Coordinates of C-alpha atoms and ligand atoms in Angstrom, one line a residue:
M1 CA -12.7 18.8 3.2
I2 CA -11.2 16.2 5.4
A3 CA -9.0 17.4 8.2
P4 CA -7.4 14.4 9.9
R5 CA -6.3 14.5 13.5
H6 CA -2.5 14.0 14.1
S7 CA -0.9 12.1 16.9
R8 CA 1.3 14.2 19.1
E9 CA 4.5 12.8 17.5
V10 CA 3.3 13.3 13.9
G11 CA 2.2 16.9 14.7
D12 CA 5.6 17.6 16.1
A13 CA 7.4 16.1 13.1
L14 CA 5.2 18.1 10.7
R15 CA 5.9 21.3 12.5
D16 CA 9.7 20.6 12.5
G17 CA 9.8 19.5 8.9
A18 CA 11.1 16.0 10.0
P19 CA 10.8 13.0 7.6
L20 CA 7.5 11.1 7.9
V21 CA 6.2 7.9 6.3
A22 CA 2.4 7.2 6.2
L23 CA 1.2 3.6 6.5
E24 CA -2.2 2.2 5.6
S25 CA -4.2 0.1 8.1
T26 CA -6.0 -2.4 5.9
I27 CA -2.8 -4.5 5.5
F28 CA -2.5 -4.7 9.4
S29 CA -6.2 -5.5 9.9
H30 CA -7.8 -9.0 9.6
L31 CA -8.6 -7.9 6.0
G32 CA -5.0 -7.9 5.0
L33 CA -3.0 -10.4 7.1
P34 CA -3.9 -13.2 9.6
S35 CA -3.1 -12.7 13.3
P36 CA -0.5 -12.6 14.8
A37 CA 1.4 -11.9 11.6
N38 CA -0.5 -8.6 11.3
A39 CA 0.9 -7.3 14.6
E40 CA 4.4 -8.4 13.6
A41 CA 4.0 -6.6 10.3
L42 CA 3.0 -3.4 12.1
E43 CA 5.9 -3.7 14.6
R44 CA 8.5 -4.3 11.8
C45 CA 7.2 -1.5 9.5
T46 CA 7.1 1.2 12.2
G47 CA 10.4 -0.1 13.6
V48 CA 12.3 0.1 10.4
I49 CA 10.9 3.6 9.7
R50 CA 12.2 4.8 13.1
D51 CA 15.5 3.1 12.6
A52 CA 16.0 5.2 9.4
G53 CA 15.3 8.4 11.3
A54 CA 11.7 9.0 10.1
V55 CA 8.4 9.0 11.9
P56 CA 5.7 6.5 11.0
A57 CA 2.1 7.8 10.6
V58 CA -0.5 5.0 10.6
T59 CA -3.7 6.2 9.0
A60 CA -7.2 5.0 10.1
V61 CA -10.6 6.1 11.1
L62 CA -11.2 5.6 14.9
D63 CA -14.6 6.3 16.4
G64 CA -15.5 8.4 13.4
I65 CA -12.4 10.5 13.4
A66 CA -9.9 10.4 10.5
R67 CA -6.4 9.9 11.9
V68 CA -2.9 10.3 10.7
G69 CA -0.6 8.8 13.3
L70 CA -2.0 6.8 16.2
E71 CA -0.9 6.9 19.8
E72 CA 1.0 3.8 21.0
H73 CA -2.0 2.5 23.0
E74 CA -4.3 2.9 20.0
L75 CA -2.3 0.8 17.5
E76 CA -3.9 -2.5 18.7
R77 CA -7.3 -1.3 17.6
I78 CA -6.5 -1.6 13.9
L79 CA -5.4 -5.2 14.4
G80 CA -8.9 -6.4 15.3
P81 CA -12.1 -6.4 13.3
A82 CA -12.3 -3.4 11.0
R83 CA -14.4 -2.1 8.1
K84 CA -12.5 -1.5 4.9
A85 CA -12.4 2.2 4.1
A86 CA -11.4 3.3 0.6
E87 CA -11.0 7.0 -0.1
R88 CA -14.7 7.4 -1.1
D89 CA -15.8 5.9 2.2
L90 CA -13.9 8.3 4.5
G91 CA -16.7 10.9 4.7
V92 CA -19.3 8.1 5.4
A93 CA -17.0 6.5 8.1
I94 CA -16.9 9.9 9.8
A95 CA -20.6 10.6 9.3
Q96 CA -21.6 7.2 10.7
S97 CA -18.9 7.2 13.4
W98 CA -17.3 3.8 12.4
P99 CA -15.4 2.3 15.4
V100 CA -12.5 1.2 13.2
G101 CA -12.2 2.1 9.5
A102 CA -9.2 0.3 8.0
T103 CA -7.7 2.6 5.4
T104 CA -6.8 1.2 1.9
V105 CA -4.1 2.7 -0.2
S106 CA -6.6 5.2 -1.7
A107 CA -7.8 6.4 1.7
S108 CA -4.2 6.5 3.0
V109 CA -2.8 8.7 0.3
A110 CA -5.8 11.0 0.6
L111 CA -5.2 11.3 4.4
A112 CA -1.4 11.6 4.0
A113 CA -1.9 14.4 1.5
A114 CA -4.4 16.2 3.7
A115 CA -1.9 16.1 6.5
G116 CA 1.0 17.3 4.3
I117 CA 2.9 13.9 4.3
E118 CA 4.6 13.2 1.0
V119 CA 5.7 9.5 1.4
F120 CA 3.6 6.4 1.9
A121 CA 4.5 2.8 2.2
T122 CA 2.3 -0.3 1.6
G123 CA 2.6 -3.9 0.6
G124 CA 0.9 -4.1 -2.8
I125 CA -1.5 -1.7 -4.4
G126 CA -4.9 -2.5 -5.9
G127 CA -5.1 -2.4 -9.7
V128 CA -7.1 -3.4 -12.7
H129 CA -8.7 -6.7 -12.1
R130 CA -8.5 -9.5 -14.7
G131 CA -11.7 -9.4 -16.7
A132 CA -12.2 -5.7 -15.9
E133 CA -13.3 -5.2 -19.6
L134 CA -16.5 -6.9 -18.5
S135 CA -16.7 -6.2 -14.7
G136 CA -15.3 -2.7 -14.8
D137 CA -13.4 -3.6 -11.5
I138 CA -10.5 -1.1 -11.3
S139 CA -9.2 -0.3 -7.8
A140 CA -9.7 3.3 -6.6
D141 CA -6.1 3.1 -5.5
L142 CA -5.0 4.0 -9.1
D143 CA -7.1 7.1 -9.3
A144 CA -5.9 8.2 -5.8
L145 CA -2.2 7.8 -6.9
A146 CA -3.0 10.2 -9.7
H147 CA -4.8 12.8 -7.6
H148 CA -2.7 13.2 -4.5
P149 CA 0.8 14.6 -4.2
V150 CA 2.3 11.5 -2.5
I151 CA 5.1 9.1 -3.3
T152 CA 3.8 5.5 -2.8
V153 CA 6.3 2.7 -2.3
C154 CA 5.0 -0.8 -3.0
A155 CA 6.1 -4.2 -4.1
G156 CA 4.0 -3.9 -7.3
A157 CA 0.7 -5.7 -7.1
K158 CA -0.4 -9.3 -6.7
A159 CA -0.6 -11.3 -9.9
F160 CA -4.3 -12.0 -9.4
L161 CA -4.7 -8.6 -11.0
D162 CA -4.2 -7.7 -14.6
L163 CA -0.7 -6.2 -14.2
A164 CA -0.3 -5.1 -17.9
R165 CA -3.6 -3.2 -17.8
T166 CA -2.7 -1.8 -14.4
L167 CA 0.5 -0.3 -15.9
E168 CA -1.4 1.0 -18.9
Y169 CA -3.9 2.7 -16.5
L170 CA -1.1 4.4 -14.6
E171 CA 0.4 5.6 -17.8
T172 CA -2.9 7.1 -18.9
V173 CA -3.6 9.0 -15.7
G174 CA 0.0 10.3 -15.6
V175 CA 1.6 8.4 -12.7
P176 CA 5.3 7.7 -13.2
V177 CA 6.3 4.2 -12.2
L178 CA 9.8 4.1 -10.9
G179 CA 11.5 0.7 -10.4
W180 CA 13.7 0.8 -7.3
R181 CA 17.1 -0.6 -8.5
H182 CA 15.1 -2.9 -10.8
D183 CA 13.8 -2.9 -14.4
W184 CA 10.6 -4.9 -14.0
F185 CA 7.3 -4.3 -12.4
P186 CA 7.3 -6.6 -9.3
A187 CA 4.4 -9.0 -8.7
F188 CA 4.4 -8.8 -4.9
Y189 CA 5.7 -12.3 -4.0
T190 CA 8.0 -12.4 -7.0
R191 CA 10.5 -9.8 -8.1
S192 CA 9.5 -9.6 -11.7
S193 CA 6.1 -9.7 -13.5
G194 CA 7.9 -9.8 -16.9
L195 CA 6.5 -6.3 -17.6
P196 CA 9.1 -3.5 -17.7
V197 CA 8.6 -0.4 -15.6
A198 CA 8.8 3.1 -17.2
H199 CA 12.0 4.1 -15.4
R200 CA 14.6 2.6 -13.2
V201 CA 16.0 4.6 -10.2
E202 CA 19.1 3.9 -8.2
G203 CA 18.4 5.8 -5.0
P204 CA 16.3 8.2 -2.8
D205 CA 17.7 11.4 -4.2
E206 CA 16.5 10.5 -7.7
V207 CA 13.0 9.8 -6.5
A208 CA 12.9 13.0 -4.4
A209 CA 14.1 15.0 -7.5
A210 CA 11.5 13.4 -9.8
F211 CA 8.8 14.2 -7.3
R212 CA 10.0 17.9 -6.9
H213 CA 10.0 18.4 -10.7
R214 CA 6.7 16.6 -11.5
S215 CA 4.5 18.6 -13.9
R216 CA 1.3 18.2 -12.0
P217 CA 1.5 19.6 -8.4
S218 CA -1.5 17.5 -7.4
S219 CA -0.3 14.1 -8.6
G220 CA 1.8 11.3 -7.1
I221 CA 4.5 8.9 -8.0
L222 CA 4.7 5.1 -7.7
V223 CA 8.0 3.5 -6.6
T224 CA 8.1 -0.2 -7.0
A225 CA 10.6 -2.1 -4.8
P226 CA 10.8 -5.8 -5.5
I227 CA 10.7 -8.3 -2.6
P228 CA 14.2 -9.1 -1.3
V229 CA 15.8 -12.0 -3.3
H230 CA 15.9 -14.5 -0.4
D231 CA 12.2 -13.9 0.5
E232 CA 10.9 -14.5 -3.1
L233 CA 8.3 -17.3 -3.6
D234 CA 8.1 -19.7 -6.5
A235 CA 6.2 -18.2 -9.4
A236 CA 4.9 -21.4 -11.0
E237 CA 3.4 -22.6 -7.7
L238 CA 1.8 -19.2 -7.1
D239 CA 0.1 -19.2 -10.6
Q240 CA -2.0 -22.2 -9.6
V241 CA -2.8 -20.7 -6.2
L242 CA -3.9 -17.4 -7.8
A243 CA -6.0 -19.2 -10.5
D244 CA -7.8 -21.3 -7.8
A245 CA -8.4 -18.2 -5.6
L246 CA -9.9 -16.3 -8.6
A247 CA -12.1 -19.3 -9.5
D248 CA -13.4 -19.6 -5.9
C249 CA -14.2 -15.9 -5.9
E250 CA -16.2 -16.1 -9.1
R251 CA -18.1 -19.3 -7.9
A252 CA -18.9 -17.5 -4.6
G253 CA -20.3 -14.6 -6.6
I254 CA -18.1 -12.1 -4.7
V255 CA -18.1 -8.6 -6.3
G256 CA -17.0 -5.0 -5.5
P257 CA -14.8 -4.1 -2.5
A258 CA -15.2 -7.7 -1.1
V259 CA -13.2 -9.2 -4.0
T260 CA -9.7 -8.3 -2.8
P261 CA -10.0 -9.4 0.8
F262 CA -11.7 -12.6 -0.3
V263 CA -8.9 -13.4 -2.8
L264 CA -6.2 -12.5 -0.3
G265 CA -7.8 -14.9 2.2
R266 CA -7.9 -17.7 -0.3
I267 CA -4.2 -17.2 -1.2
A268 CA -3.2 -17.2 2.5
A269 CA -5.2 -20.4 3.1
A270 CA -3.9 -22.1 0.0
T271 CA -0.2 -21.4 0.8
D272 CA -0.9 -22.6 4.3
G273 CA 0.7 -19.5 5.8
R274 CA 3.9 -19.9 3.7
S275 CA 3.1 -16.6 2.0
V276 CA 3.0 -14.7 5.2
P277 CA 6.8 -14.4 5.9
A278 CA 7.2 -13.1 2.3
N279 CA 4.5 -10.6 2.9
L280 CA 6.1 -9.3 6.1
A281 CA 9.5 -9.1 4.5
L282 CA 8.3 -7.0 1.5
A283 CA 6.2 -4.7 3.7
E284 CA 9.2 -4.1 5.9
H285 CA 11.5 -3.5 2.9
N286 CA 9.0 -1.0 1.4
A287 CA 8.8 0.9 4.7
A288 CA 12.6 1.1 4.8
V289 CA 12.8 2.4 1.2
A290 CA 10.0 4.9 1.9
A291 CA 11.9 6.1 5.0
E292 CA 15.1 6.6 2.9
I293 CA 13.0 8.7 0.4
A294 CA 11.4 10.7 3.2
V295 CA 14.8 11.5 4.7
A296 CA 16.1 12.6 1.2
L297 CA 13.0 14.8 0.7
A298 CA 13.4 16.4 4.1
G299 CA 17.0 17.1 3.6
G300 CA 16.8 18.6 0.1
Ligands
PSU1 N1 -3.3 -6.1 -2.0 C1 -2.6 -6.8 -1.1 N2 -2.8 -6.6 0.2 C2 -3.7 -5.8 0.7 C3 -4.5 -5.0 -0.3 C4 -4.2 -5.2 -1.6 O1 -1.7 -7.6 -1.5 O2 -3.9 -5.6 1.9 C5 -5.5 -4.0 0.2 C6 -4.9 -2.6 0.2 O3 -5.4 -1.9 1.3 C7 -5.4 -2.0 -1.1 C8 -6.8 -2.6 -1.2 O4 -5.5 -0.6 -1.1 O5 -6.6 -3.9 -0.7 C9 -7.4 -2.6 -2.6 O6 -8.7 -3.0 -2.5 P1 -9.6 -2.9 -3.9 O7 -9.0 -3.9 -4.8 O8 -11.0 -3.3 -3.4 O9 -9.5 -1.5 -4.4
MN2 MN1 -12.7 -3.2 -6.8

């Protein structure tokens, strides 16, 4: 069993029952965002969690040790080169003493659960890939949401995935999808994918209550918070960018865990960095929503 090491601050918060929000590290590494936007994203996400009265807990593997909460001077290590670590890779990253393992959503919810943290914020989750009926490519994020008692707050998933099948998968494995003051599953850069979410919620108390009364103690909940209105990008323009990125991926013969970082890189390049402010805004917004939920959970 994995027993992550806490930072001093996270250990204190856990002992005191103070609100905590876990964060992944892939989004802040070169695999998720270009520099220096990745550092800004980390600063804004941790800052907004603190402003709301909660404690941020960045997950990672550093020098072969699984971590929940990093000390201030360690944060810069996740901004540089890192190896992508999904949940199944955690044991290997420890066994092989990886210098920097950047945790994905699946690894982060696993570490959060192991530490006893119930709320996690990210940008977008992985999902069922387009063409998965042939490739079988379904992100381990979805299985992890179903198997760890953690509330994940995201801005939906990027539309290079098959969002309809992603929602079907979540229904099958029993993960409730709660739209944060919104009726539609968001598509990351845009507020609505055109696909309805199972339920709409109006605030943190409703999410906290739905979590407390879930039927399976070991499973999680997905909260989808759309990108703020003034940060939303143009859907038609994005469709072309996503189609080109997927075609490049196929031509390059990229498969497996390399697919998502490759496609993310092509999208960033094709939008000439214009997608980056939107990405930062939604990540910060999700962290703020997660902190509100963590505060509600701690107070109830
Ligand atoms: N989608 C994004 N940005 C990201 C990721 C996904 O818009 O940074 C990262 C997250 O860490 C997510 C992972 O958990 O990619 C999913 O990878 P895969 O599709 O290989 O499961
Ligand atoms: Mn995959």
